[in-house]
């Protein structure tokens, strides 16, 4: 059994926007510090500029701050909307961050999720995916070669540009492209030989959006471009909240799940991430019954993730969507319960531990009898232990 990695994907969705922004940012930081202590592998943080709830404007600044307060968790931009930026600035800053973080940095890119962001920069949604494809070619050349780059678009210009510092990670830190529902993300990722970050609504249920569709498109495009598809670089974002009981998990959701659903229904214009239902009960049913997520116990989460893994095939990492569905205490408890009782089901050590326990139980009677004889040989008659049958 290969080791499945686990982490969080943090847009972040700090809804409703009436919260104190400073404490929301601190809570996001504390989440990453907490899951680092619990042994999670990755955390990805997004970039947004509008709509009121996704409040991190520069994930690289945030990750630099988080890196200094964490020990082993890898930290990635999830995602930088590359069409908003000059690729040279992005490449140079990422190389710097890779050195500061001593190889714990990862990069994720996308076209930009919020139309209200793009509108402020004078960009039409229809131009963003072609721009991402083009700009990734520029960026990867800057990251991997010293060949001067000269390019002019209606968004930026470079003249004989190259990055004077090579990345710390040899040969390159992991670079991924986000995919929601369209084929643009997997096709662009495959073309450039990058990893795939499936962030849209995915489900283990037949008839619902299927992760293999992303992988098949990605693999086809990668092979066409001369790259070898690597399933370990494929990450699946999932919707999960667990508590000790199903009833408690649902009760936890009363804190902020409605605000999250209304944000997707009324604020952000993203058809691939839109909640269904007008009441709390309808929205919980939408999450649990359609199979796009699980709100329940750790055992429910294990079953959900196993079904998704069986449908997806080979992949590298599960990323839980970070959110404010539950209050702070319930959220921290969720991450702890998940680490203790869900993660082990997808790690090779669990099978070894169960085998060790089984082996010891099979030998228990014989070993107990032998151990008793050995101890009695060194005890006076009045202190002898009862002989084991």
PDB file of N, CA and C in Angstrom, residues 16-103:
ATOM      1  N   UNK A  16     -19.314  34.524   7.557  1.00  0.00           N
ATOM      2  CA  UNK A  16     -19.663  35.720   6.789  1.00  0.00           C
ATOM      3  C   UNK A  16     -18.600  36.807   6.918  1.00  0.00           C
ATOM      4  N   UNK A  17     -18.623  37.808   6.015  1.00  0.00           N
ATOM      5  CA  UNK A  17     -17.603  38.854   6.024  1.00  0.00           C
ATOM      6  C   UNK A  17     -17.734  39.848   7.174  1.00  0.00           C
ATOM      7  N   UNK A  18     -18.716  39.649   8.049  1.00  0.00           N
ATOM      8  CA  UNK A  18     -18.854  40.530   9.218  1.00  0.00           C
ATOM      9  C   UNK A  18     -17.871  40.162  10.322  1.00  0.00           C
ATOM     10  N   UNK A  19     -17.123  39.063  10.151  1.00  0.00           N
ATOM     11  CA  UNK A  19     -16.145  38.670  11.159  1.00  0.00           C
ATOM     12  C   UNK A  19     -14.980  39.661  11.214  1.00  0.00           C
ATOM     13  N   UNK A  20     -14.266  39.650  12.318  1.00  0.00           N
ATOM     14  CA  UNK A  20     -13.049  40.452  12.452  1.00  0.00           C
ATOM     15  C   UNK A  20     -11.974  39.845  11.548  1.00  0.00           C
ATOM     16  N   UNK A  21     -11.483  40.620  10.595  1.00  0.00           N
ATOM     17  CA  UNK A  21     -10.551  40.107   9.607  1.00  0.00           C
ATOM     18  C   UNK A  21      -9.233  39.688  10.247  1.00  0.00           C
ATOM     19  N   UNK A  22      -8.758  40.476  11.194  1.00  0.00           N
ATOM     20  CA  UNK A  22      -7.486  40.151  11.837  1.00  0.00           C
ATOM     21  C   UNK A  22      -7.557  38.806  12.547  1.00  0.00           C
ATOM     22  N   UNK A  23      -8.645  38.558  13.258  1.00  0.00           N
ATOM     23  CA  UNK A  23      -8.767  37.291  13.959  1.00  0.00           C
ATOM     24  C   UNK A  23      -9.048  36.147  12.979  1.00  0.00           C
ATOM     25  N   UNK A  24      -9.698  36.435  11.869  1.00  0.00           N
ATOM     26  CA  UNK A  24      -9.901  35.402  10.853  1.00  0.00           C
ATOM     27  C   UNK A  24      -8.564  34.959  10.276  1.00  0.00           C
ATOM     28  N   UNK A  25      -7.696  35.908   9.971  1.00  0.00           N
ATOM     29  CA  UNK A  25      -6.374  35.562   9.454  1.00  0.00           C
ATOM     30  C   UNK A  25      -5.573  34.779  10.489  1.00  0.00           C
ATOM     31  N   UNK A  26      -5.678  35.184  11.748  1.00  0.00           N
ATOM     32  CA  UNK A  26      -4.980  34.461  12.805  1.00  0.00           C
ATOM     33  C   UNK A  26      -5.507  33.028  12.929  1.00  0.00           C
ATOM     34  N   UNK A  27      -6.825  32.864  12.774  1.00  0.00           N
ATOM     35  CA  UNK A  27      -7.421  31.540  12.847  1.00  0.00           C
ATOM     36  C   UNK A  27      -6.927  30.665  11.694  1.00  0.00           C
ATOM     37  N   UNK A  28      -6.785  31.249  10.507  1.00  0.00           N
ATOM     38  CA  UNK A  28      -6.237  30.502   9.378  1.00  0.00           C
ATOM     39  C   UNK A  28      -4.813  30.045   9.671  1.00  0.00           C
ATOM     40  N   UNK A  29      -4.028  30.942  10.247  1.00  0.00           N
ATOM     41  CA  UNK A  29      -2.661  30.595  10.606  1.00  0.00           C
ATOM     42  C   UNK A  29      -2.639  29.480  11.650  1.00  0.00           C
ATOM     43  N   UNK A  30      -3.493  29.599  12.670  1.00  0.00           N
ATOM     44  CA  UNK A  30      -3.531  28.585  13.727  1.00  0.00           C
ATOM     45  C   UNK A  30      -3.960  27.224  13.186  1.00  0.00           C
ATOM     46  N   UNK A  31      -4.823  27.218  12.177  1.00  0.00           N
ATOM     47  CA  UNK A  31      -5.220  25.957  11.557  1.00  0.00           C
ATOM     48  C   UNK A  31      -4.007  25.256  10.958  1.00  0.00           C
ATOM     49  N   UNK A  32      -3.191  26.012  10.236  1.00  0.00           N
ATOM     50  CA  UNK A  32      -2.011  25.414   9.618  1.00  0.00           C
ATOM     51  C   UNK A  32      -1.022  24.943  10.677  1.00  0.00           C
ATOM     52  N   UNK A  33      -0.832  25.721  11.733  1.00  0.00           N
ATOM     53  CA  UNK A  33       0.062  25.308  12.817  1.00  0.00           C
ATOM     54  C   UNK A  33      -0.461  24.040  13.493  1.00  0.00           C
ATOM     55  N   UNK A  34      -1.766  23.940  13.667  1.00  0.00           N
ATOM     56  CA  UNK A  34      -2.362  22.786  14.331  1.00  0.00           C
ATOM     57  C   UNK A  34      -2.209  21.520  13.490  1.00  0.00           C
ATOM     58  N   UNK A  35      -2.499  21.610  12.202  1.00  0.00           N
ATOM     59  CA  UNK A  35      -2.383  20.405  11.382  1.00  0.00           C
ATOM     60  C   UNK A  35      -0.924  20.021  11.172  1.00  0.00           C
ATOM     61  N   UNK A  36      -0.014  20.979  11.249  1.00  0.00           N
ATOM     62  CA  UNK A  36       1.409  20.652  11.228  1.00  0.00           C
ATOM     63  C   UNK A  36       1.763  19.799  12.445  1.00  0.00           C
ATOM     64  N   UNK A  37       1.262  20.184  13.617  1.00  0.00           N
ATOM     65  CA  UNK A  37       1.502  19.396  14.828  1.00  0.00           C
ATOM     66  C   UNK A  37       0.895  18.002  14.728  1.00  0.00           C
ATOM     67  N   UNK A  38      -0.237  17.897  14.026  1.00  0.00           N
ATOM     68  CA  UNK A  38      -0.928  16.611  13.906  1.00  0.00           C
ATOM     69  C   UNK A  38      -0.327  15.715  12.826  1.00  0.00           C
ATOM     70  N   UNK A  39       0.643  16.219  12.075  1.00  0.00           N
ATOM     71  CA  UNK A  39       1.322  15.395  11.092  1.00  0.00           C
ATOM     72  C   UNK A  39       0.760  15.435   9.690  1.00  0.00           C
ATOM     73  N   UNK A  40      -0.116  16.395   9.380  1.00  0.00           N
ATOM     74  CA  UNK A  40      -0.599  16.534   8.009  1.00  0.00           C
ATOM     75  C   UNK A  40       0.560  16.920   7.088  1.00  0.00           C
ATOM     76  N   UNK A  41       0.405  16.615   5.807  1.00  0.00           N
ATOM     77  CA  UNK A  41       1.513  16.775   4.867  1.00  0.00           C
ATOM     78  C   UNK A  41       1.552  18.116   4.153  1.00  0.00           C
ATOM     79  N   UNK A  42       0.375  18.677   3.817  1.00  0.00           N
ATOM     80  CA  UNK A  42       0.346  19.843   2.941  1.00  0.00           C
ATOM     81  C   UNK A  42      -0.739  20.825   3.364  1.00  0.00           C
ATOM     82  N   UNK A  43      -0.504  22.112   3.040  1.00  0.00           N
ATOM     83  CA  UNK A  43      -1.544  23.143   3.160  1.00  0.00           C
ATOM     84  C   UNK A  43      -1.396  24.088   1.979  1.00  0.00           C
ATOM     85  N   UNK A  44      -2.508  24.342   1.309  1.00  0.00           N
ATOM     86  CA  UNK A  44      -2.529  25.217   0.133  1.00  0.00           C
ATOM     87  C   UNK A  44      -3.405  26.426   0.456  1.00  0.00           C
ATOM     88  N   UNK A  45      -2.934  27.612   0.113  1.00  0.00           N
ATOM     89  CA  UNK A  45      -3.621  28.854   0.464  1.00  0.00           C
ATOM     90  C   UNK A  45      -3.844  29.683  -0.799  1.00  0.00           C
ATOM     91  N   UNK A  46      -5.061  30.220  -0.941  1.00  0.00           N
ATOM     92  CA  UNK A  46      -5.448  30.891  -2.168  1.00  0.00           C
ATOM     93  C   UNK A  46      -5.237  32.391  -2.181  1.00  0.00           C
ATOM     94  N   UNK A  47      -5.450  32.968  -3.354  1.00  0.00           N
ATOM     95  CA  UNK A  47      -5.363  34.419  -3.567  1.00  0.00           C
ATOM     96  C   UNK A  47      -6.686  34.932  -4.125  1.00  0.00           C
ATOM     97  N   UNK A  48      -7.255  35.921  -3.428  1.00  0.00           N
ATOM     98  CA  UNK A  48      -8.492  36.551  -3.901  1.00  0.00           C
ATOM     99  C   UNK A  48      -8.485  38.020  -3.512  1.00  0.00           C
ATOM    100  N   UNK A  49      -9.320  38.790  -4.211  1.00  0.00           N
ATOM    101  CA  UNK A  49      -9.289  40.241  -4.021  1.00  0.00           C
ATOM    102  C   UNK A  49     -10.665  40.868  -3.884  1.00  0.00           C
ATOM    103  N   UNK A  50     -11.708  40.051  -3.844  1.00  0.00           N
ATOM    104  CA  UNK A  50     -13.060  40.629  -3.818  1.00  0.00           C
ATOM    105  C   UNK A  50     -14.026  39.647  -3.163  1.00  0.00           C
ATOM    106  N   UNK A  51     -15.284  40.042  -3.073  1.00  0.00           N
ATOM    107  CA  UNK A  51     -16.411  39.206  -2.619  1.00  0.00           C
ATOM    108  C   UNK A  51     -16.521  39.064  -1.109  1.00  0.00           C
ATOM    109  N   UNK A  52     -15.534  39.532  -0.332  1.00  0.00           N
ATOM    110  CA  UNK A  52     -15.728  39.707   1.092  1.00  0.00           C
ATOM    111  C   UNK A  52     -15.340  38.577   2.022  1.00  0.00           C
ATOM    112  N   UNK A  53     -15.225  37.343   1.537  1.00  0.00           N
ATOM    113  CA  UNK A  53     -14.966  36.220   2.438  1.00  0.00           C
ATOM    114  C   UNK A  53     -13.610  35.549   2.236  1.00  0.00           C
ATOM    115  N   UNK A  54     -13.044  35.653   1.055  1.00  0.00           N
ATOM    116  CA  UNK A  54     -11.744  35.028   0.761  1.00  0.00           C
ATOM    117  C   UNK A  54     -10.697  36.142   0.836  1.00  0.00           C
ATOM    118  N   UNK A  55     -10.049  36.246   1.985  1.00  0.00           N
ATOM    119  CA  UNK A  55      -9.418  37.514   2.380  1.00  0.00           C
ATOM    120  C   UNK A  55      -7.896  37.526   2.312  1.00  0.00           C
ATOM    121  N   UNK A  56      -7.270  36.522   1.741  1.00  0.00           N
ATOM    122  CA  UNK A  56      -5.809  36.542   1.609  1.00  0.00           C
ATOM    123  C   UNK A  56      -5.460  37.041   0.212  1.00  0.00           C
ATOM    124  N   UNK A  57      -4.851  38.207   0.153  1.00  0.00           N
ATOM    125  CA  UNK A  57      -4.546  38.841  -1.129  1.00  0.00           C
ATOM    126  C   UNK A  57      -3.259  38.309  -1.739  1.00  0.00           C
ATOM    127  N   UNK A  58      -2.330  37.829  -0.910  1.00  0.00           N
ATOM    128  CA  UNK A  58      -1.061  37.322  -1.414  1.00  0.00           C
ATOM    129  C   UNK A  58      -0.683  36.067  -0.625  1.00  0.00           C
ATOM    130  N   UNK A  59      -0.923  34.889  -1.179  1.00  0.00           N
ATOM    131  CA  UNK A  59      -0.618  33.668  -0.433  1.00  0.00           C
ATOM    132  C   UNK A  59       0.867  33.506  -0.133  1.00  0.00           C
ATOM    133  N   UNK A  60       1.735  34.064  -0.972  1.00  0.00           N
ATOM    134  CA  UNK A  60       3.168  33.903  -0.713  1.00  0.00           C
ATOM    135  C   UNK A  60       3.595  34.645   0.545  1.00  0.00           C
ATOM    136  N   UNK A  61       3.035  35.823   0.778  1.00  0.00           N
ATOM    137  CA  UNK A  61       3.319  36.544   2.022  1.00  0.00           C
ATOM    138  C   UNK A  61       2.797  35.745   3.212  1.00  0.00           C
ATOM    139  N   UNK A  62       1.583  35.240   3.096  1.00  0.00           N
ATOM    140  CA  UNK A  62       0.981  34.467   4.186  1.00  0.00           C
ATOM    141  C   UNK A  62       1.797  33.206   4.464  1.00  0.00           C
ATOM    142  N   UNK A  63       2.227  32.506   3.408  1.00  0.00           N
ATOM    143  CA  UNK A  63       2.961  31.262   3.597  1.00  0.00           C
ATOM    144  C   UNK A  63       4.343  31.506   4.190  1.00  0.00           C
ATOM    145  N   UNK A  64       4.960  32.612   3.836  1.00  0.00           N
ATOM    146  CA  UNK A  64       6.256  32.940   4.428  1.00  0.00           C
ATOM    147  C   UNK A  64       6.111  33.125   5.931  1.00  0.00           C
ATOM    148  N   UNK A  65       5.034  33.776   6.341  1.00  0.00           N
ATOM    149  CA  UNK A  65       4.764  33.978   7.769  1.00  0.00           C
ATOM    150  C   UNK A  65       4.460  32.642   8.445  1.00  0.00           C
ATOM    151  N   UNK A  66       3.672  31.793   7.780  1.00  0.00           N
ATOM    152  CA  UNK A  66       3.316  30.491   8.348  1.00  0.00           C
ATOM    153  C   UNK A  66       4.523  29.562   8.407  1.00  0.00           C
ATOM    154  N   UNK A  67       5.403  29.643   7.428  1.00  0.00           N
ATOM    155  CA  UNK A  67       6.557  28.743   7.388  1.00  0.00           C
ATOM    156  C   UNK A  67       7.453  28.922   8.601  1.00  0.00           C
ATOM    157  N   UNK A  68       7.558  30.163   9.059  1.00  0.00           N
ATOM    158  CA  UNK A  68       8.413  30.445  10.213  1.00  0.00           C
ATOM    159  C   UNK A  68       7.838  29.886  11.510  1.00  0.00           C
ATOM    160  N   UNK A  69       6.555  29.505  11.490  1.00  0.00           N
ATOM    161  CA  UNK A  69       5.897  29.031  12.703  1.00  0.00           C
ATOM    162  C   UNK A  69       5.474  27.567  12.611  1.00  0.00           C
ATOM    163  N   UNK A  70       5.946  26.878  11.577  1.00  0.00           N
ATOM    164  CA  UNK A  70       5.639  25.462  11.405  1.00  0.00           C
ATOM    165  C   UNK A  70       6.943  24.691  11.243  1.00  0.00           C
ATOM    166  N   UNK A  71       6.826  23.362  11.295  1.00  0.00           N
ATOM    167  CA  UNK A  71       8.025  22.540  11.332  1.00  0.00           C
ATOM    168  C   UNK A  71       8.244  21.716  10.066  1.00  0.00           C
ATOM    169  N   UNK A  72       7.232  20.977   9.643  1.00  0.00           N
ATOM    170  CA  UNK A  72       7.476  20.024   8.557  1.00  0.00           C
ATOM    171  C   UNK A  72       6.450  20.071   7.439  1.00  0.00           C
ATOM    172  N   UNK A  73       5.300  20.689   7.644  1.00  0.00           N
ATOM    173  CA  UNK A  73       4.251  20.703   6.636  1.00  0.00           C
ATOM    174  C   UNK A  73       4.705  21.482   5.410  1.00  0.00           C
ATOM    175  N   UNK A  74       4.390  20.961   4.224  1.00  0.00           N
ATOM    176  CA  UNK A  74       4.701  21.667   2.988  1.00  0.00           C
ATOM    177  C   UNK A  74       3.580  22.671   2.715  1.00  0.00           C
ATOM    178  N   UNK A  75       3.948  23.826   2.159  1.00  0.00           N
ATOM    179  CA  UNK A  75       3.010  24.929   1.992  1.00  0.00           C
ATOM    180  C   UNK A  75       2.982  25.370   0.531  1.00  0.00           C
ATOM    181  N   UNK A  76       1.757  25.498  -0.013  1.00  0.00           N
ATOM    182  CA  UNK A  76       1.628  25.829  -1.425  1.00  0.00           C
ATOM    183  C   UNK A  76       0.651  26.948  -1.686  1.00  0.00           C
ATOM    184  N   UNK A  77       0.813  27.594  -2.821  1.00  0.00           N
ATOM    185  CA  UNK A  77      -0.131  28.627  -3.260  1.00  0.00           C
ATOM    186  C   UNK A  77      -1.285  27.922  -3.955  1.00  0.00           C
ATOM    187  N   UNK A  78      -2.466  28.046  -3.377  1.00  0.00           N
ATOM    188  CA  UNK A  78      -3.584  27.297  -3.932  1.00  0.00           C
ATOM    189  C   UNK A  78      -4.814  28.170  -4.157  1.00  0.00           C
ATOM    190  N   UNK A  79      -4.830  29.010  -5.158  1.00  0.00           N
ATOM    191  CA  UNK A  79      -3.812  29.113  -6.208  1.00  0.00           C
ATOM    192  C   UNK A  79      -3.445  30.594  -6.446  1.00  0.00           C
ATOM    193  N   UNK A  80      -2.341  30.812  -7.168  1.00  0.00           N
ATOM    194  CA  UNK A  80      -2.051  32.140  -7.714  1.00  0.00           C
ATOM    195  C   UNK A  80      -2.692  32.228  -9.088  1.00  0.00           C
ATOM    196  N   UNK A  81      -3.592  33.204  -9.296  1.00  0.00           N
ATOM    197  CA  UNK A  81      -4.175  33.388 -10.634  1.00  0.00           C
ATOM    198  C   UNK A  81      -3.146  34.088 -11.521  1.00  0.00           C
ATOM    199  N   UNK A  82      -2.397  33.312 -12.262  1.00  0.00           N
ATOM    200  CA  UNK A  82      -1.245  33.827 -12.997  1.00  0.00           C
ATOM    201  C   UNK A  82      -1.586  34.937 -13.994  1.00  0.00           C
ATOM    202  N   UNK A  83      -2.748  34.921 -14.664  1.00  0.00           N
ATOM    203  CA  UNK A  83      -3.047  36.006 -15.603  1.00  0.00           C
ATOM    204  C   UNK A  83      -3.132  37.394 -14.958  1.00  0.00           C
ATOM    205  N   UNK A  84      -3.241  37.452 -13.626  1.00  0.00           N
ATOM    206  CA  UNK A  84      -3.288  38.747 -12.954  1.00  0.00           C
ATOM    207  C   UNK A  84      -1.897  39.357 -12.793  1.00  0.00           C
ATOM    208  N   UNK A  85      -0.838  38.576 -13.057  1.00  0.00           N
ATOM    209  CA  UNK A  85       0.502  38.980 -12.651  1.00  0.00           C
ATOM    210  C   UNK A  85       1.497  38.922 -13.809  1.00  0.00           C
ATOM    211  N   UNK A  86       2.618  39.597 -13.620  1.00  0.00           N
ATOM    212  CA  UNK A  86       3.766  39.434 -14.487  1.00  0.00           C
ATOM    213  C   UNK A  86       4.464  38.127 -14.084  1.00  0.00           C
ATOM    214  N   UNK A  87       4.616  37.170 -14.981  1.00  0.00           N
ATOM    215  CA  UNK A  87       5.210  35.883 -14.609  1.00  0.00           C
ATOM    216  C   UNK A  87       6.611  36.000 -14.006  1.00  0.00           C
ATOM    217  N   UNK A  88       7.365  37.023 -14.412  1.00  0.00           N
ATOM    218  CA  UNK A  88       8.712  37.171 -13.855  1.00  0.00           C
ATOM    219  C   UNK A  88       8.655  37.450 -12.357  1.00  0.00           C
ATOM    220  N   UNK A  89       7.779  38.369 -11.952  1.00  0.00           N
ATOM    221  CA  UNK A  89       7.656  38.682 -10.530  1.00  0.00           C
ATOM    222  C   UNK A  89       7.277  37.426  -9.740  1.00  0.00           C
ATOM    223  N   UNK A  90       6.362  36.646 -10.292  1.00  0.00           N
ATOM    224  CA  UNK A  90       5.907  35.435  -9.608  1.00  0.00           C
ATOM    225  C   UNK A  90       7.054  34.431  -9.498  1.00  0.00           C
ATOM    226  N   UNK A  91       7.767  34.198 -10.587  1.00  0.00           N
ATOM    227  CA  UNK A  91       8.856  33.223 -10.579  1.00  0.00           C
ATOM    228  C   UNK A  91       9.940  33.619  -9.589  1.00  0.00           C
ATOM    229  N   UNK A  92      10.359  34.863  -9.616  1.00  0.00           N
ATOM    230  CA  UNK A  92      11.437  35.308  -8.744  1.00  0.00           C
ATOM    231  C   UNK A  92      11.050  35.205  -7.267  1.00  0.00           C
ATOM    232  N   UNK A  93       9.816  35.582  -6.941  1.00  0.00           N
ATOM    233  CA  UNK A  93       9.357  35.512  -5.553  1.00  0.00           C
ATOM    234  C   UNK A  93       9.213  34.065  -5.085  1.00  0.00           C
ATOM    235  N   UNK A  94       8.774  33.191  -5.977  1.00  0.00           N
ATOM    236  CA  UNK A  94       8.642  31.788  -5.594  1.00  0.00           C
ATOM    237  C   UNK A  94      10.006  31.143  -5.352  1.00  0.00           C
ATOM    238  N   UNK A  95      10.986  31.488  -6.154  1.00  0.00           N
ATOM    239  CA  UNK A  95      12.343  30.981  -5.920  1.00  0.00           C
ATOM    240  C   UNK A  95      12.852  31.453  -4.560  1.00  0.00           C
ATOM    241  N   UNK A  96      12.618  32.723  -4.250  1.00  0.00           N
ATOM    242  CA  UNK A  96      13.011  33.252  -2.945  1.00  0.00           C
ATOM    243  C   UNK A  96      12.332  32.478  -1.818  1.00  0.00           C
ATOM    244  N   UNK A  97      11.036  32.248  -1.973  1.00  0.00           N
ATOM    245  CA  UNK A  97      10.285  31.548  -0.936  1.00  0.00           C
ATOM    246  C   UNK A  97      10.758  30.101  -0.800  1.00  0.00           C
ATOM    247  N   UNK A  98      11.112  29.469  -1.906  1.00  0.00           N
ATOM    248  CA  UNK A  98      11.627  28.103  -1.866  1.00  0.00           C
ATOM    249  C   UNK A  98      12.915  28.033  -1.039  1.00  0.00           C
ATOM    250  N   UNK A  99      13.764  29.036  -1.167  1.00  0.00           N
ATOM    251  CA  UNK A  99      14.996  29.077  -0.369  1.00  0.00           C
ATOM    252  C   UNK A  99      14.680  29.337   1.100  1.00  0.00           C
ATOM    253  N   UNK A 100      13.815  30.299   1.368  1.00  0.00           N
ATOM    254  CA  UNK A 100      13.488  30.618   2.759  1.00  0.00           C
ATOM    255  C   UNK A 100      12.844  29.432   3.474  1.00  0.00           C
ATOM    256  N   UNK A 101      12.080  28.637   2.731  1.00  0.00           N
ATOM    257  CA  UNK A 101      11.360  27.510   3.320  1.00  0.00           C
ATOM    258  C   UNK A 101      12.134  26.199   3.219  1.00  0.00           C
ATOM    259  N   UNK A 102      13.339  26.239   2.645  1.00  0.00           N
ATOM    260  CA  UNK A 102      14.215  25.068   2.542  1.00  0.00           C
ATOM    261  C   UNK A 102      13.505  23.863   1.933  1.00  0.00           C
ATOM    262  N   UNK A 103      12.804  24.124   0.819  1.00  0.00           N
ATOM    263  CA  UNK A 103      12.210  23.022   0.085  1.00  0.00           C
ATOM    264  C   UNK A 103      10.800  22.644   0.484  1.00  0.00           C
TER     265      UNK A 103
END
